[in-house]
C-alpha positions as protocol buffer text, in pm:
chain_id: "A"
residue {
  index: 1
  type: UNK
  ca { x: 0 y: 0 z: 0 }
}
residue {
  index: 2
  type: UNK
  ca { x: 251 y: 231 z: 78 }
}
residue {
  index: 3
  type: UNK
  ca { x: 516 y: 113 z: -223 }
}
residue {
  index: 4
  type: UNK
  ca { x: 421 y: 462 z: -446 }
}
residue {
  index: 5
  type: UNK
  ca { x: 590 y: 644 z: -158 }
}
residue {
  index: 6
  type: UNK
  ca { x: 951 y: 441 z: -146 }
}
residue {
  index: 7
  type: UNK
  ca { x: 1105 y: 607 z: -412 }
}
residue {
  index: 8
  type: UNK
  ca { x: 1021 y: 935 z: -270 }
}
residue {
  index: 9
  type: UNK
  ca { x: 1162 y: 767 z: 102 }
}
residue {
  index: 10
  type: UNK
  ca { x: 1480 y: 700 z: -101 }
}
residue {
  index: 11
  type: UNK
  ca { x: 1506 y: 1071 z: -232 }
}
residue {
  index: 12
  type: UNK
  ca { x: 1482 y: 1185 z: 103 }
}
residue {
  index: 13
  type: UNK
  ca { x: 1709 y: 957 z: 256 }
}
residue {
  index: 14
  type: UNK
  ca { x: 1963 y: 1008 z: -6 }
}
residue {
  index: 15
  type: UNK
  ca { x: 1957 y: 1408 z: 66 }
}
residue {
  index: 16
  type: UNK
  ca { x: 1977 y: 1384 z: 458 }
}
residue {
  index: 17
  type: UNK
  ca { x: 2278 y: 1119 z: 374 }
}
residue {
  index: 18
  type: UNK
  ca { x: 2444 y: 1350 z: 98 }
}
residue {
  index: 19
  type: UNK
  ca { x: 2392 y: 1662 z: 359 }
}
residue {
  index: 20
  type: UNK
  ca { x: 2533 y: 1486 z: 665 }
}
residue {
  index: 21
  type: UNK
  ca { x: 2852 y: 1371 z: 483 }
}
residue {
  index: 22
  type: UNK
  ca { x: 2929 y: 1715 z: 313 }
}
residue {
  index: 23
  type: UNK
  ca { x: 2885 y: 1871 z: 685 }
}
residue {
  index: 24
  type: UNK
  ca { x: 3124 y: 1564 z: 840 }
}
residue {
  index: 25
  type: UNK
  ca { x: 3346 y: 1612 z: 561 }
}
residue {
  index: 26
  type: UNK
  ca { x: 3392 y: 1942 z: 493 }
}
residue {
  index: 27
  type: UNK
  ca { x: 3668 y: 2015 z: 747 }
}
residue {
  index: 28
  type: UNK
  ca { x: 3843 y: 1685 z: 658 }
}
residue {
  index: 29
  type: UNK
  ca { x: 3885 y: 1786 z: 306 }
}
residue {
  index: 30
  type: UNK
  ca { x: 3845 y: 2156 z: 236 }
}
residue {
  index: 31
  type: UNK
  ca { x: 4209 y: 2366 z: 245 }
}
residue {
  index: 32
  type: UNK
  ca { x: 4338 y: 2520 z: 543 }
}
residue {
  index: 33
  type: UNK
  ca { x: 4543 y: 2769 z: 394 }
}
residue {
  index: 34
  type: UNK
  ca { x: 4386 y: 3091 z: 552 }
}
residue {
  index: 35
  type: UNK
  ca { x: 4472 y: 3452 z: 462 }
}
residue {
  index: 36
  type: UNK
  ca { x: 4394 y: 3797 z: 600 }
}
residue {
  index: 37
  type: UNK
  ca { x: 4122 y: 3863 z: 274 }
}
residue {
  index: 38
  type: UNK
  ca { x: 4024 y: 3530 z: 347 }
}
residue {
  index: 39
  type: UNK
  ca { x: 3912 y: 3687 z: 705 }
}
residue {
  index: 40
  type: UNK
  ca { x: 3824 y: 4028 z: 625 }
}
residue {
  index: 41
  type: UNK
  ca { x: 3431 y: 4129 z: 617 }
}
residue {
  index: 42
  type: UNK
  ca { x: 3239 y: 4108 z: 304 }
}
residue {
  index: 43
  type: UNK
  ca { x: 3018 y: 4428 z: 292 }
}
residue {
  index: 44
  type: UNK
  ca { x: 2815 y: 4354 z: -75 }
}
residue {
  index: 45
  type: UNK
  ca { x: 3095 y: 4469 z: -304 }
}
residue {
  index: 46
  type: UNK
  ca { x: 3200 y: 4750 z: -115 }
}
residue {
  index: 47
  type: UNK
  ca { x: 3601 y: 4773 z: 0 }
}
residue {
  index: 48
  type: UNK
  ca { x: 3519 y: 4703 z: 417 }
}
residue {
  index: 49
  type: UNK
  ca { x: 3679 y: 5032 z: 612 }
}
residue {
  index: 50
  type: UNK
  ca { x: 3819 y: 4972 z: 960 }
}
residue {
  index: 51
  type: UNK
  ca { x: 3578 y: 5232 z: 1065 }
}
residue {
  index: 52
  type: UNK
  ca { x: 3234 y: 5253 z: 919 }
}
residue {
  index: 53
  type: UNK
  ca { x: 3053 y: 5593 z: 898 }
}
residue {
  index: 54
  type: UNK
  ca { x: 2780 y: 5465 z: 1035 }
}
residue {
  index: 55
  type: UNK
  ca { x: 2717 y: 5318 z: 1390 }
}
residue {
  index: 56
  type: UNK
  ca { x: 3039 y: 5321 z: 1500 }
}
residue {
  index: 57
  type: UNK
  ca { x: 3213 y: 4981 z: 1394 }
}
residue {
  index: 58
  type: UNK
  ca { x: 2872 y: 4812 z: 1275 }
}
residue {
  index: 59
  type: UNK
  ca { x: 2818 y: 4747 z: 925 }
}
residue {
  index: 60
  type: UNK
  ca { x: 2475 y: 4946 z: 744 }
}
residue {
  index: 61
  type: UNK
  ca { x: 2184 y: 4739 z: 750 }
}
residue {
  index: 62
  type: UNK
  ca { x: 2055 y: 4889 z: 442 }
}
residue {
  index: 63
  type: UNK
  ca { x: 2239 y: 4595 z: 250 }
}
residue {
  index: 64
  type: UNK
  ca { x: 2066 y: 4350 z: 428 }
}
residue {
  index: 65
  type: UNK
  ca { x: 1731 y: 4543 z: 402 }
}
residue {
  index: 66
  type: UNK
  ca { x: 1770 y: 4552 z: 57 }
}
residue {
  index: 67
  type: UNK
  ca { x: 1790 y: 4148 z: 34 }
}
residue {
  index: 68
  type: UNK
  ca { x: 1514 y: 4070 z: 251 }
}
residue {
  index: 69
  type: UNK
  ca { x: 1272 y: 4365 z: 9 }
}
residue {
  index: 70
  type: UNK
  ca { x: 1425 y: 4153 z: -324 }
}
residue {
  index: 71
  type: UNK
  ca { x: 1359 y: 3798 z: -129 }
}
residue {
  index: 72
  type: UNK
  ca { x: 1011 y: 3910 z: -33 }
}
residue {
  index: 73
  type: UNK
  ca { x: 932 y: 4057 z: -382 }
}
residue {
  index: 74
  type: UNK
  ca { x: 1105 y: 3789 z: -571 }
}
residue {
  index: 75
  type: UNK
  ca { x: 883 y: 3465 z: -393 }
}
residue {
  index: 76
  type: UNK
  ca { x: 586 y: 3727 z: -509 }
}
residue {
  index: 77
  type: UNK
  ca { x: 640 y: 3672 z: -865 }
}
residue {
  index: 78
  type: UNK
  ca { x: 683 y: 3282 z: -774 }
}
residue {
  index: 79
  type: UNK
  ca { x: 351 y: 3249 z: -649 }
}
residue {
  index: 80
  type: UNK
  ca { x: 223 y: 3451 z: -955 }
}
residue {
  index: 81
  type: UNK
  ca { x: 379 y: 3236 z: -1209 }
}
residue {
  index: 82
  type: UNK
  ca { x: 138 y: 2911 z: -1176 }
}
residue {
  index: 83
  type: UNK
  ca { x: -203 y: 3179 z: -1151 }
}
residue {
  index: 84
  type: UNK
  ca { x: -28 y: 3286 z: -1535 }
}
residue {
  index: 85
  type: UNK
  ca { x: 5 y: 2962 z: -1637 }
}
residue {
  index: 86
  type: UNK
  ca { x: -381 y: 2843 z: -1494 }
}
residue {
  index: 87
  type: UNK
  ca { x: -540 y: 3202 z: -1522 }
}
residue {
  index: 88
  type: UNK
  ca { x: -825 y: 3088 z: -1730 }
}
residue {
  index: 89
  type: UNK
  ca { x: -879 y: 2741 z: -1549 }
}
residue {
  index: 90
  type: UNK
  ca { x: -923 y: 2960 z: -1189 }
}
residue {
  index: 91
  type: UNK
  ca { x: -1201 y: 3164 z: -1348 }
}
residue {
  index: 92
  type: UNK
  ca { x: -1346 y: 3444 z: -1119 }
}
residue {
  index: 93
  type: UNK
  ca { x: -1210 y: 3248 z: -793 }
}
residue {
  index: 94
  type: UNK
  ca { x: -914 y: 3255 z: -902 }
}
residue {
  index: 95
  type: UNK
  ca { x: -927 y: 3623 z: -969 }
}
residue {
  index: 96
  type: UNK
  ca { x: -1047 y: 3722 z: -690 }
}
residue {
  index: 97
  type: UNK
  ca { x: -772 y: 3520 z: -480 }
}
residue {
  index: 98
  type: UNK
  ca { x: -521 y: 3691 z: -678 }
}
residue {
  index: 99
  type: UNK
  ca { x: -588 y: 4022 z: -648 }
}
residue {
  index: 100
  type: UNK
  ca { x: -606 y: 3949 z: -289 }
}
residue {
  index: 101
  type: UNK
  ca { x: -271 y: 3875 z: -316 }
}
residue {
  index: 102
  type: UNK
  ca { x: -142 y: 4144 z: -478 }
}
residue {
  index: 103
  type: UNK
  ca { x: -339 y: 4380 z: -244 }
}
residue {
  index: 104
  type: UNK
  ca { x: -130 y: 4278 z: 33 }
}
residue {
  index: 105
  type: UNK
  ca { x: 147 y: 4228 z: -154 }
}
residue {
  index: 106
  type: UNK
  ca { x: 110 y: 4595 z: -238 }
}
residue {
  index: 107
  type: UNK
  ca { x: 61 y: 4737 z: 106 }
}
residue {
  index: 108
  type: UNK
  ca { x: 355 y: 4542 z: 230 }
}
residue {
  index: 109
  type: UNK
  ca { x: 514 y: 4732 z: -57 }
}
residue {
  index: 110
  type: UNK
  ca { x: 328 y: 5097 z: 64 }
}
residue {
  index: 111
  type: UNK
  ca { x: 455 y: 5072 z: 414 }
}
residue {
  index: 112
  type: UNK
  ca { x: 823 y: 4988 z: 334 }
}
residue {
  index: 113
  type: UNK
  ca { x: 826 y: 5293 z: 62 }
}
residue {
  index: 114
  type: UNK
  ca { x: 685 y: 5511 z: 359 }
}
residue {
  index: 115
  type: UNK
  ca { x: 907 y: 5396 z: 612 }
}
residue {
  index: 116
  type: UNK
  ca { x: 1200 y: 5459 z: 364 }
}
residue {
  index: 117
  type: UNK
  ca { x: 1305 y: 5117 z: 316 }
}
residue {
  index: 118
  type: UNK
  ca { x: 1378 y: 5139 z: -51 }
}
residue {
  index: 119
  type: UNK
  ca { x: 1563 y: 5534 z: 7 }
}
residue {
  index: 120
  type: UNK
  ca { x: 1938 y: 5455 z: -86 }
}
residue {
  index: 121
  type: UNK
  ca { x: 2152 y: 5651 z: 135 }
}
């Protein structure tokens, strides 16, 4: 009764396997030659400064503001991609349901621009 559902078992226990060997074996076979750059911050692209203007040795949070807005916007157009595809299968339901969506989608958007998440300073 249950056979449909082994190969998907498999799959799963194949990934956990794959995942708990890569973690076990990373430090076993990855190099160990370290380097000051290889230590250093990473601030998006930006050459890190001993000092940053702002906060007082903490790094901006705009860049990571900025990620989280694409993220959030980005699964958006994921979940509109299948309502494309099925649009005229949904009918008015479907409609409806999707411009529900995009209604909060948009005042999510509304109160970041007001709050001045997306102002680049």
């Amino acid at each position: 009764m249950l056979d449909p559902y082994l190969p998907l078992v498999l799959m799963f226990a194949l990934a956990g396997a794959f995942a708990l060997f890569s973690v076990t074996a990373a430090p076993y076979i990855g190099p160990r030659r370290y380097n000051r750059a290889k230590l250093d911050s990473y601030e998006c692209g930006i050459e890190p400064s001993p000092q940053p203007i702002v906060g007082g040795g903490r790094m901006p949070v705009a860049y990571y503001l900025t990620a989280m807005l694409f993220i959030l916007f980005d699964i958006e157009m994921v979940f509109l991609y299948p309502f494309a595809v099925s649009a005229d299968a949904l009918g008015l339901f479907g409609l409806v349901e999707i411009v529900l969506f995009i209604v909060t989608v948009g005042f999510a958007y509304i109160y970041v621009w007001r709050r001045g998440g997306l102002d680049w300073n």
